[in-house]
Structures are given as structure tokens and as C-alpha cells.
Amino acid sequence: MKRDVCTINDLSNEEIEEIFDLADRFLAEMGKAERPHQIGGRRGDAIGQVMTSLFYEPSTRTRFSFEAAMVRLGGSVLGTVDPVTSSAAKGESLADTVRVMENYADLIVMRHPYEGAARAASEYVDIPVLNGGDGGHEHPTQTLCDLFTLRREHKSLKDLNVLLVGDLRNGRTVHSLVYGLARFKANIIPMPAKGFELPDHVGRRLQEEYHHHPYPKEAVFAGEEDLPPIDVVYVAPGSELDLSAQGQVPAGADEDGAERRQKRALKFDVCYVTRLQGERLAPGQKLGTDYPVIDAKFLRGRRYRDTRVLHPLPRVNELGYDLDSDPRGVYFKQAAYGVPVRMALIAKVLGLMPFTSREAAPQRKVYGHAEGLRCPNPRCITQHPSEKAHLAPKFWFIRSTRALARCVYCETDTEIARYGDMTTRKASSDFDRLPALAAGDVLLFASAEDARKAGYG
Ligand code: NCD
């Protein structure tokens, strides 16, 4: 079966480790003498293989490091889609573009402003599709570079205290990274710009699917002064900060606990900085004036002594140039690692050096009929003018504290109030029974009213 990487969850932890082991090997074998984080030379593994990069949004690092990776493996590259000079300008659908490109290439890497675009593209072709960023949704290969950088700098991801800074609402790199960090048991500490907090569904998934407990900062950082402006710490289950697992009370109620907590909570291992995603702001949305800036001044103090500062780049004003010569600033190394990491990913998905561990998630049932629920996210690929007519909505059923339909493409969750059984034409809200029905016989509805309108009483 072909392998697509549209979200970070398309890869299992074992597969991610395999990619990192291979990237380490490429660096050991091809790293430049003076600058061992940079790859030099060329291998022959991908001779005869062609990658095409379809970039419908600006890119420097992602596109060029993918292309460098393919070239260093010995393969060839067909340049980018320019939305102005290609047929996209004539209104060609994504579906048609990728079906045509499949005739010319063995692998597609793509970036698109609509969320879920890579997943949709992957359904049209039999060659692997790698997501280089889909709107504000995800950027899984950036997450591979981020986690690889942390593994090289800190050895293990478990128990790391990771401060996420900036536009956490619109930053696709953040959304993939949060799940990656959670799966490797790091603690996650959001420090958003005001009005740019993590989307609710990301916070909810962190809790319900990854079992990260949101402690108020006072519980974890009891009695400490000079804290950055944070509210909550998402603590990984079983991590050193996981007070509940140790039978401790969460707040600073017992002296011993408070002391132990202080010792553990003194440091931030990682500060992941992101720029304001100006291109994703709603028309008229206010920018605010208090966007956090991370520079040498912010990082003074002992809790930042061993911090590693990462940034997916490009930076605007949120990251001080004074960190460029500070050993804690590792963002240029992080950008350099884009090459060995993407070489490893390409080698894996093209089957040149195949994965040896099991595949990621088991297939889940997919629900969706043209006349049922539609994804409400206006930036979902199923809402794109050129895709809408032929791309049917699809959902996974998620039973959390509520009954949810998650869009297979952009992963937006919609609460569902009723489902209709097409064999009996009856509506029901007994969601415990839903998984027993054949997905093809089920219509999902956001409200009882929608169900009635569709003829399900
Ligand atoms: C990021 C992106 O495009 O999402 N850049 C990158 O791929 N390295 C981050 C950004 O644009 O802010």
C-alpha cells in the first residue's frame, strides 16, 4: 500500500524513530566536516525516481529542502506549480492537477492554502503524497524536523518542558507539533499572543486522546516568581510533572509536594517560537500590540539556561537576532536538518529503504453522504470552489464526552445530535449503537432539525 503523510498521525512512533535513525545515518555519512549538520554529496538510492513539488503558497525551506533531499538521494525534481503560470490560474481543480502530475512523477510534495488539501489529493493518485502545509491545519514534515532537532539536542523527548510561543491559533507547524510532542510524552506549555490561543479542538484532543492533564500554572510552578505569561501546563501522563500519577495533590497544598514540584519545574527545555500568520487572519481581525518577543533578554534567568530555541522560520519580529550567535538558538540547524530528515522520509515512502515497523493507525470507518453533514470549516478543501462539486464530505465518528464528526480532510470536529439509519429511515441519538451499523447506511446530522428536514423523524 502506498504511504501518504498528510498529518503527523499518519506515522507511528516507531516509524518516526526509523526516519530519525536513517536521518542520523545520512548525517554521519554525508555531514560536512566543518558543519556536520549540513549534508554534502550525493547518493544513488533514488536514481530514476522523480518528485514533483506542487506549491500553491510561498515557501523557502520546505520546498528547497525537499528538493535538495531528492537530489542528494540521486533523484530528480520537477519544479513547483506556480499558481499564476500553471493551469491553476485557469481554474483547474486540484483533483485534475494531481491526476495529471501522477503521469510525470513518482512522488508529490504539496502545499496548499486550504485545509485537508493534501489528504484530498492523496485520494486521487496512486503515488505517495507528502503534505508540506495545508492552510492552518498541519505541517507534519516540519514536525519531523522539529522533533529530530530536539532528539539531537536533548537525546529524549520524554519529560521535556516545551514552551510554545506566538500564533498558536493559525500556526500549522504548532498543530502538528503538539500531537507529536504529546505522543513522545513531552509537557506542553502554551504561551500564545493574546487572541491567538491554541484552537479549542487541539486542546480537547490533547486531553481526551493523549491524556495530557491541564494543570493551572500555580499547581506546577508553585511559589515561583518571574514566570512567563502562561496559564496552563499540559502535563504528559506518567511524566515527572504528573502529580496525579504519584498520588500527589495537584495544587501546592503539601510542603513536600511543593518542594518537589519546584525542583522539577525550574526549567524550560524548549522554546518554540512562531510568527503571526498574517495571511490567515480574518478580514478586519485586530493584530494587537503585545505579540511576544523571544530574545536574549527574555531568556535571562536560570530556568532558560539550557533552553533550546526553535523556530520553523521565517521570522518577522518575534525572534531576536541576538540569539543567532547564542548557543541556545538552534533554528538554523533545525532548518538544515530538513534535508536529512526529508531524505529519510522520501527513502521510506518510495520504498527505497522501507519501514520495518508496523503501519500507523488502523483504518477507521468513514461516514459521509452528499446529502448529510457538510464540514462547517470555510477553509476546508471540501469548501473550495473547484473541489466542492466533486469532493464528497467524509467524517470519522469520535465518541468523546460528546458525539463528534471529525472531517477526514481538515479534521474539524462538529458535534452531532442525530444520525439517520438509511435502511429504516429513522433518526436516533443513541450513539452507542452507531458503530455497529454499516457506515454506508448512516447519515450524520448536526441537529434534530437537520435530520427532520432530510426526512428522518
Ligand atoms: C512555516 C509554514 O510555512 O507553515 N514555515 C516552514 O515551513 N518552515 C512557518 C511559517 O510560515 O510561519
Coordinates of C-alpha atoms in Angstrom, one line a residue, residues 37-442:
H37 CA 24.6 19.3 10.4
Q38 CA 24.7 20.1 6.7
I39 CA 24.5 17.3 4.1
G40 CA 27.0 17.3 1.2
G41 CA 27.5 15.0 -1.8
R42 CA 25.0 12.7 -3.5
R43 CA 23.8 9.1 -3.1
G44 CA 22.4 6.9 -5.8
D45 CA 19.4 5.4 -4.0
A46 CA 16.7 7.4 -5.9
I47 CA 18.3 7.3 -9.3
G48 CA 15.4 7.2 -11.8
Q49 CA 12.8 8.5 -9.3
V50 CA 11.1 11.8 -9.9
M51 CA 9.5 14.1 -7.3
T52 CA 7.2 16.9 -8.1
S53 CA 6.6 19.9 -5.8
L54 CA 3.2 21.5 -6.1
F55 CA 3.3 24.6 -4.0
Y56 CA 0.3 26.8 -4.1
E57 CA 1.6 29.0 -1.3
P58 CA 5.0 30.7 -0.8
S59 CA 7.8 28.5 0.6
T60 CA 11.6 28.6 1.0
R61 CA 12.7 26.0 3.5
T62 CA 10.1 23.3 2.9
R63 CA 10.3 23.3 -0.9
F64 CA 14.0 23.7 -1.2
S65 CA 14.9 21.2 1.5
F66 CA 12.6 18.7 -0.1
E67 CA 14.1 19.3 -3.5
A68 CA 17.7 19.2 -2.0
A69 CA 16.8 15.9 -0.3
M70 CA 15.6 14.3 -3.5
V71 CA 18.7 15.5 -5.4
R72 CA 21.0 14.3 -2.6
L73 CA 19.4 10.9 -2.8
G74 CA 20.2 10.8 -6.6
G75 CA 16.6 11.5 -7.8
S76 CA 15.2 14.3 -9.9
V77 CA 12.8 17.1 -9.3
L78 CA 10.0 18.7 -11.3
G79 CA 9.7 22.3 -10.2
T80 CA 6.8 23.9 -8.4
V81 CA 3.3 24.8 -9.6
D82 CA 3.2 28.5 -9.8
P83 CA -0.5 29.4 -9.2
V84 CA -0.1 32.2 -11.7
T85 CA 1.6 30.5 -14.6
S86 CA 0.1 27.0 -14.3
S87 CA -3.4 25.8 -15.1
A88 CA -4.5 26.6 -11.5
A89 CA -4.8 30.1 -12.8
K90 CA -7.4 28.9 -15.3
G91 CA -9.4 27.3 -12.5
E92 CA -8.2 23.7 -12.9
S93 CA -9.2 21.6 -9.9
L94 CA -6.6 20.1 -7.6
A95 CA -8.1 16.7 -8.5
D96 CA -7.2 17.2 -12.2
T97 CA -3.8 18.7 -11.5
V98 CA -2.6 15.8 -9.3
R99 CA -4.1 13.2 -11.6
V100 CA -2.1 14.7 -14.4
M101 CA 1.1 15.1 -12.4
E102 CA 0.9 11.4 -11.4
N103 CA 1.8 10.7 -15.1
Y104 CA 5.0 12.5 -14.7
A105 CA 6.3 11.8 -11.2
D106 CA 6.7 9.1 -8.5
L107 CA 6.0 11.3 -5.5
I108 CA 4.1 14.5 -4.9
V109 CA 5.0 17.0 -2.2
M110 CA 2.5 19.8 -1.9
R111 CA 1.5 22.9 -0.1
H112 CA -2.0 24.5 -0.4
P113 CA -3.9 27.2 1.4
Y114 CA -6.9 25.0 2.0
E115 CA -7.0 22.6 5.0
G116 CA -7.1 19.0 4.1
A117 CA -5.9 19.6 0.5
A118 CA -3.1 17.0 0.8
R119 CA -5.5 14.3 2.0
A120 CA -7.9 15.1 -0.8
A121 CA -5.0 14.9 -3.4
S122 CA -3.8 11.6 -1.9
E123 CA -7.2 10.1 -2.7
Y124 CA -6.9 10.9 -6.4
V125 CA -3.5 9.3 -7.1
D126 CA -1.6 6.0 -6.5
I127 CA 1.7 7.7 -5.7
P128 CA 2.6 8.9 -2.3
V129 CA 1.6 12.5 -1.3
L130 CA 3.5 14.4 1.4
N131 CA 1.9 17.4 3.0
G132 CA 4.2 20.5 3.0
G133 CA 1.5 22.5 4.8
D134 CA -2.3 22.7 4.3
G135 CA -3.7 26.0 5.3
G136 CA -3.7 26.4 9.1
H137 CA -4.2 22.6 9.6
E138 CA -0.9 20.7 9.8
H139 CA 2.7 20.6 8.6
P140 CA 3.8 17.1 9.5
T141 CA 7.2 17.2 7.8
Q142 CA 8.2 20.4 9.7
T143 CA 7.2 18.5 12.9
L144 CA 9.6 15.7 11.9
C145 CA 12.4 18.3 11.6
D146 CA 11.4 19.9 14.9
L147 CA 11.3 16.6 16.8
F148 CA 14.6 15.4 15.2
T149 CA 16.3 18.7 16.3
L150 CA 15.1 18.1 19.8
R151 CA 16.2 14.5 19.7
R152 CA 19.7 15.6 18.6
E153 CA 19.9 18.4 21.2
H154 CA 18.2 16.7 24.2
K155 CA 18.5 12.9 23.4
S156 CA 15.0 12.1 24.5
L157 CA 11.7 13.9 24.1
K158 CA 10.1 12.4 27.2
D159 CA 9.6 14.8 30.0
L160 CA 10.8 17.9 28.1
N161 CA 9.0 21.1 29.1
V162 CA 8.2 22.8 25.8
L163 CA 7.0 26.4 25.7
L164 CA 5.0 27.2 22.6
V165 CA 5.1 30.9 21.7
G166 CA 3.2 33.1 19.3
D167 CA 0.3 32.5 17.0
L168 CA -0.9 29.1 18.2
R169 CA -4.3 29.5 16.6
N170 CA -3.3 29.7 13.0
G171 CA 0.2 28.1 13.0
R172 CA 0.0 24.7 11.3
T173 CA 3.5 23.8 12.5
V174 CA 2.3 24.2 16.0
H175 CA -0.8 22.0 15.5
S176 CA 1.3 19.0 14.1
L177 CA 4.0 19.6 16.7
V178 CA 1.5 19.5 19.7
Y179 CA 0.4 15.9 18.7
G180 CA 4.0 14.8 18.0
L181 CA 5.2 16.1 21.4
A182 CA 2.2 14.6 23.1
R183 CA 2.9 11.2 21.6
F184 CA 6.5 11.3 22.8
K185 CA 5.4 12.4 26.3
A186 CA 6.7 15.9 26.5
N187 CA 4.9 18.5 28.6
I188 CA 3.3 21.3 26.6
I189 CA 3.1 24.9 27.8
P190 CA 1.3 27.3 25.5
M191 CA 2.3 31.0 25.6
P192 CA 0.1 32.5 22.9
A193 CA -0.2 36.0 21.8
K194 CA -3.5 37.4 23.1
G195 CA -6.3 36.3 20.8
F196 CA -4.1 33.6 19.2
E197 CA -4.6 30.8 21.7
L198 CA -4.5 27.1 20.7
P199 CA -7.8 26.2 19.0
D200 CA -10.2 24.5 21.4
H201 CA -10.3 21.3 19.5
V202 CA -6.5 20.9 19.7
G203 CA -6.6 21.5 23.5
R204 CA -9.5 19.0 23.7
R205 CA -7.7 16.4 21.7
L206 CA -4.6 16.8 23.9
Q207 CA -6.7 15.9 26.9
E208 CA -9.1 13.3 25.6
E209 CA -6.8 11.5 23.1
Y210 CA -3.4 12.0 24.5
H211 CA -4.4 12.2 28.2
H212 CA -2.4 15.3 28.9
H213 CA -3.7 16.9 32.1
P214 CA -4.1 20.7 32.0
Y215 CA -2.8 21.9 35.4
P216 CA -3.1 25.6 36.2
K217 CA 0.4 27.1 36.3
E218 CA 0.1 27.6 40.0
A219 CA -0.2 23.9 40.5
V220 CA 3.1 23.1 38.7
F221 CA 5.1 26.3 39.4
A222 CA 4.0 26.9 43.0
G223 CA 5.7 29.8 44.7
E224 CA 7.9 30.8 41.8
E225 CA 8.3 34.3 40.6
D226 CA 9.3 35.7 37.2
L227 CA 7.2 33.3 35.3
P228 CA 6.4 33.9 31.6
P229 CA 2.8 34.8 30.9
I230 CA 1.3 31.3 30.8
D231 CA -2.0 29.9 32.2
V232 CA -1.8 26.2 31.9
V233 CA 0.6 23.4 31.6
Y234 CA -0.5 20.3 29.7
V235 CA 1.3 17.6 31.7
A236 CA 2.1 14.3 29.9
P237 CA 0.8 11.2 31.7
G238 CA 3.5 9.5 33.7
S239 CA 5.9 12.4 33.3
E240 CA 7.9 13.8 36.2
L241 CA 5.3 16.6 36.5
D242 CA 2.3 14.2 36.6
L243 CA 1.2 14.8 40.1
S244 CA -1.9 12.6 39.9
A245 CA 0.2 9.5 38.9
Q246 CA 2.3 9.9 42.0
G247 CA -0.8 10.2 44.2
Q248 CA 0.1 13.9 45.0
V249 CA -2.4 16.6 45.2
P250 CA -2.3 18.9 42.2
A251 CA -2.2 22.3 44.0
G252 CA 0.6 23.5 46.3
A253 CA -1.2 22.1 49.3
D254 CA 1.6 20.0 50.8
E255 CA 5.0 21.3 51.6
D256 CA 6.9 18.2 50.3
G257 CA 5.0 18.2 47.1
A258 CA 5.5 21.9 46.6
E259 CA 9.3 21.5 47.0
R260 CA 9.5 18.5 44.7
R261 CA 7.4 20.4 42.1
Q262 CA 9.7 23.4 42.3
K263 CA 12.7 21.3 41.7
R264 CA 11.2 19.7 38.7
A265 CA 9.6 22.8 37.2
L266 CA 12.6 25.1 37.2
K267 CA 13.5 24.8 33.6
F268 CA 12.1 25.2 30.1
D269 CA 13.9 22.7 27.8
V270 CA 12.5 24.2 24.6
C271 CA 11.1 27.5 23.5
Y272 CA 9.3 27.0 20.1
V273 CA 8.7 30.4 18.6
T274 CA 6.3 31.2 15.7
R275 CA 5.4 34.3 13.7
L276 CA 2.0 35.8 13.4
Q277 CA 0.3 34.1 10.5
G278 CA -0.8 37.3 8.9
E279 CA -2.1 35.6 5.8
R280 CA -4.7 33.6 7.8
L281 CA -6.3 36.4 9.7
A282 CA -10.0 37.0 9.2
P283 CA -10.6 40.3 7.3
G284 CA -10.6 43.2 9.9
Q285 CA -9.1 41.0 12.7
K286 CA -7.0 43.1 15.1
L287 CA -3.4 42.2 15.4
G288 CA -2.9 43.5 18.9
T289 CA 0.4 45.1 20.0
D290 CA 1.6 42.6 22.6
Y291 CA 2.9 39.8 20.4
P292 CA 5.6 38.0 22.5
V293 CA 9.2 38.5 21.6
I294 CA 11.8 35.9 22.5
D295 CA 15.3 37.3 22.7
A296 CA 18.3 37.2 25.0
K297 CA 16.5 39.5 27.5
F298 CA 13.5 37.2 27.7
L299 CA 15.8 34.2 28.2
R300 CA 17.8 35.6 31.1
G301 CA 17.3 33.7 34.3
R302 CA 18.2 30.2 35.3
R303 CA 15.0 28.5 34.0
Y304 CA 16.3 29.2 30.5
R305 CA 19.9 28.3 31.0
D306 CA 19.6 25.1 28.9
T307 CA 16.7 26.1 26.7
R308 CA 16.8 25.3 23.1
V309 CA 15.1 28.0 20.9
L310 CA 13.4 26.6 17.8
H311 CA 11.5 28.5 15.1
P312 CA 10.2 27.0 11.9
L313 CA 11.1 30.3 10.2
P314 CA 10.6 32.7 8.5
R315 CA 10.9 35.1 11.4
V316 CA 9.5 38.6 11.4
N317 CA 9.9 40.5 14.7
E318 CA 9.2 37.8 17.3
L319 CA 12.7 36.3 17.5
G320 CA 15.7 38.4 18.4
Y321 CA 18.7 38.4 16.1
D322 CA 20.8 38.4 19.3
L323 CA 20.0 34.7 19.6
D324 CA 21.8 33.9 16.3
S325 CA 25.1 33.7 18.0
D326 CA 23.8 32.3 21.2
P327 CA 24.3 28.5 21.6
R328 CA 20.7 28.2 22.7
G329 CA 19.3 29.3 19.3
V330 CA 19.2 26.2 17.1
Y331 CA 16.8 27.3 14.4
F332 CA 19.3 27.4 11.6
K333 CA 20.4 23.8 12.5
Q334 CA 16.7 22.9 12.6
A335 CA 16.4 24.3 9.1
A336 CA 19.5 22.3 7.9
Y337 CA 18.0 19.1 9.4
G338 CA 15.2 19.5 6.8
V339 CA 17.5 17.8 4.3
P340 CA 18.5 14.6 6.1
V341 CA 15.0 14.2 7.6
R342 CA 13.3 14.6 4.3
M343 CA 15.8 12.3 2.6
A344 CA 14.9 9.7 5.1
L345 CA 11.2 10.3 4.7
I346 CA 11.4 10.1 0.9
A347 CA 13.5 6.9 1.0
K348 CA 10.9 5.3 3.3
V349 CA 7.8 6.3 1.4
L350 CA 9.3 5.4 -2.0
G351 CA 10.2 2.0 -0.6
L352 CA 13.9 2.5 -1.3
M353 CA 14.6 1.8 2.4
P354 CA 11.2 0.5 3.5
F355 CA 9.8 0.9 7.0
T356 CA 10.3 -2.3 9.0
S357 CA 7.8 -1.5 11.9
R358 CA 4.1 -1.8 11.7
E359 CA 2.0 0.8 10.0
A360 CA 0.4 3.7 11.9
A361 CA -3.3 3.9 12.8
P362 CA -5.8 1.2 11.9
Q363 CA -8.3 2.1 9.3
R364 CA -11.3 3.8 10.8
K365 CA -14.9 3.7 9.4
V366 CA -15.6 6.6 7.2
Y367 CA -19.1 8.2 7.1
G368 CA -20.4 10.7 4.6
H369 CA -23.1 11.2 2.1
A370 CA -23.6 14.1 -0.2
E371 CA -27.0 14.8 1.4
G372 CA -25.8 14.6 5.0
L373 CA -23.5 16.7 7.2
R374 CA -21.0 19.1 5.5
C375 CA -17.8 20.3 7.1
P376 CA -18.5 23.8 8.5
N377 CA -14.9 25.0 8.2
P378 CA -14.9 27.6 5.4
R379 CA -11.2 26.8 4.8
C380 CA -11.7 23.1 4.4
I381 CA -10.8 21.7 0.9
T382 CA -14.4 20.3 0.7
Q383 CA -15.5 24.0 0.5
H384 CA -13.0 25.0 -2.2
P385 CA -14.8 26.4 -5.3
S386 CA -13.1 24.0 -7.6
E387 CA -13.4 20.9 -5.4
K388 CA -16.8 21.3 -3.8
A389 CA -18.8 19.9 -6.7
H390 CA -17.0 16.5 -6.8
L391 CA -15.4 16.1 -3.3
A392 CA -18.0 14.4 -1.0
P393 CA -17.7 15.2 2.7
K394 CA -16.3 12.4 4.8
F395 CA -16.1 12.0 8.6
W396 CA -14.8 9.8 11.3
F397 CA -17.1 9.3 14.3
I398 CA -15.5 10.3 17.5
R399 CA -17.1 9.3 20.8
S400 CA -15.6 11.6 23.4
T401 CA -17.6 13.3 26.1
R402 CA -19.8 14.3 23.2
A403 CA -20.6 12.7 19.9
L404 CA -18.4 14.3 17.2
A405 CA -18.0 14.0 13.5
R406 CA -14.4 14.8 12.5
C407 CA -13.8 15.8 8.9
V408 CA -11.4 13.3 7.3
Y409 CA -9.7 16.2 5.4
C410 CA -9.3 19.2 7.7
E411 CA -10.1 17.4 11.0
T412 CA -12.5 20.0 12.2
D413 CA -14.9 18.5 14.8
T414 CA -18.7 19.0 14.6
E415 CA -21.0 18.0 17.4
I416 CA -23.7 15.7 16.1
A417 CA -27.1 15.5 17.6
R418 CA -28.7 12.7 15.5
Y419 CA -27.8 10.1 13.0
G420 CA -30.1 8.5 10.4
D421 CA -30.3 4.8 9.6
M422 CA -30.9 4.7 5.8
T423 CA -32.3 1.2 5.9
T424 CA -35.1 2.2 8.3
R425 CA -35.2 6.0 7.6
K426 CA -35.3 6.6 11.3
A427 CA -33.2 9.1 13.3
S428 CA -31.6 8.3 16.6
S429 CA -29.4 9.9 19.2
D430 CA -28.3 6.5 20.7
F431 CA -24.7 6.9 19.7
D432 CA -23.6 3.7 21.5
R433 CA -25.4 1.8 18.7
L434 CA -23.8 3.8 15.8
P435 CA -20.5 1.8 15.5
A436 CA -22.5 -1.4 14.9
L437 CA -24.2 0.0 11.8
A438 CA -22.5 -0.2 8.3
A439 CA -21.0 3.2 7.6
G440 CA -22.6 3.3 4.2
D441 CA -26.1 3.1 5.8
V442 CA -25.6 6.1 8.1

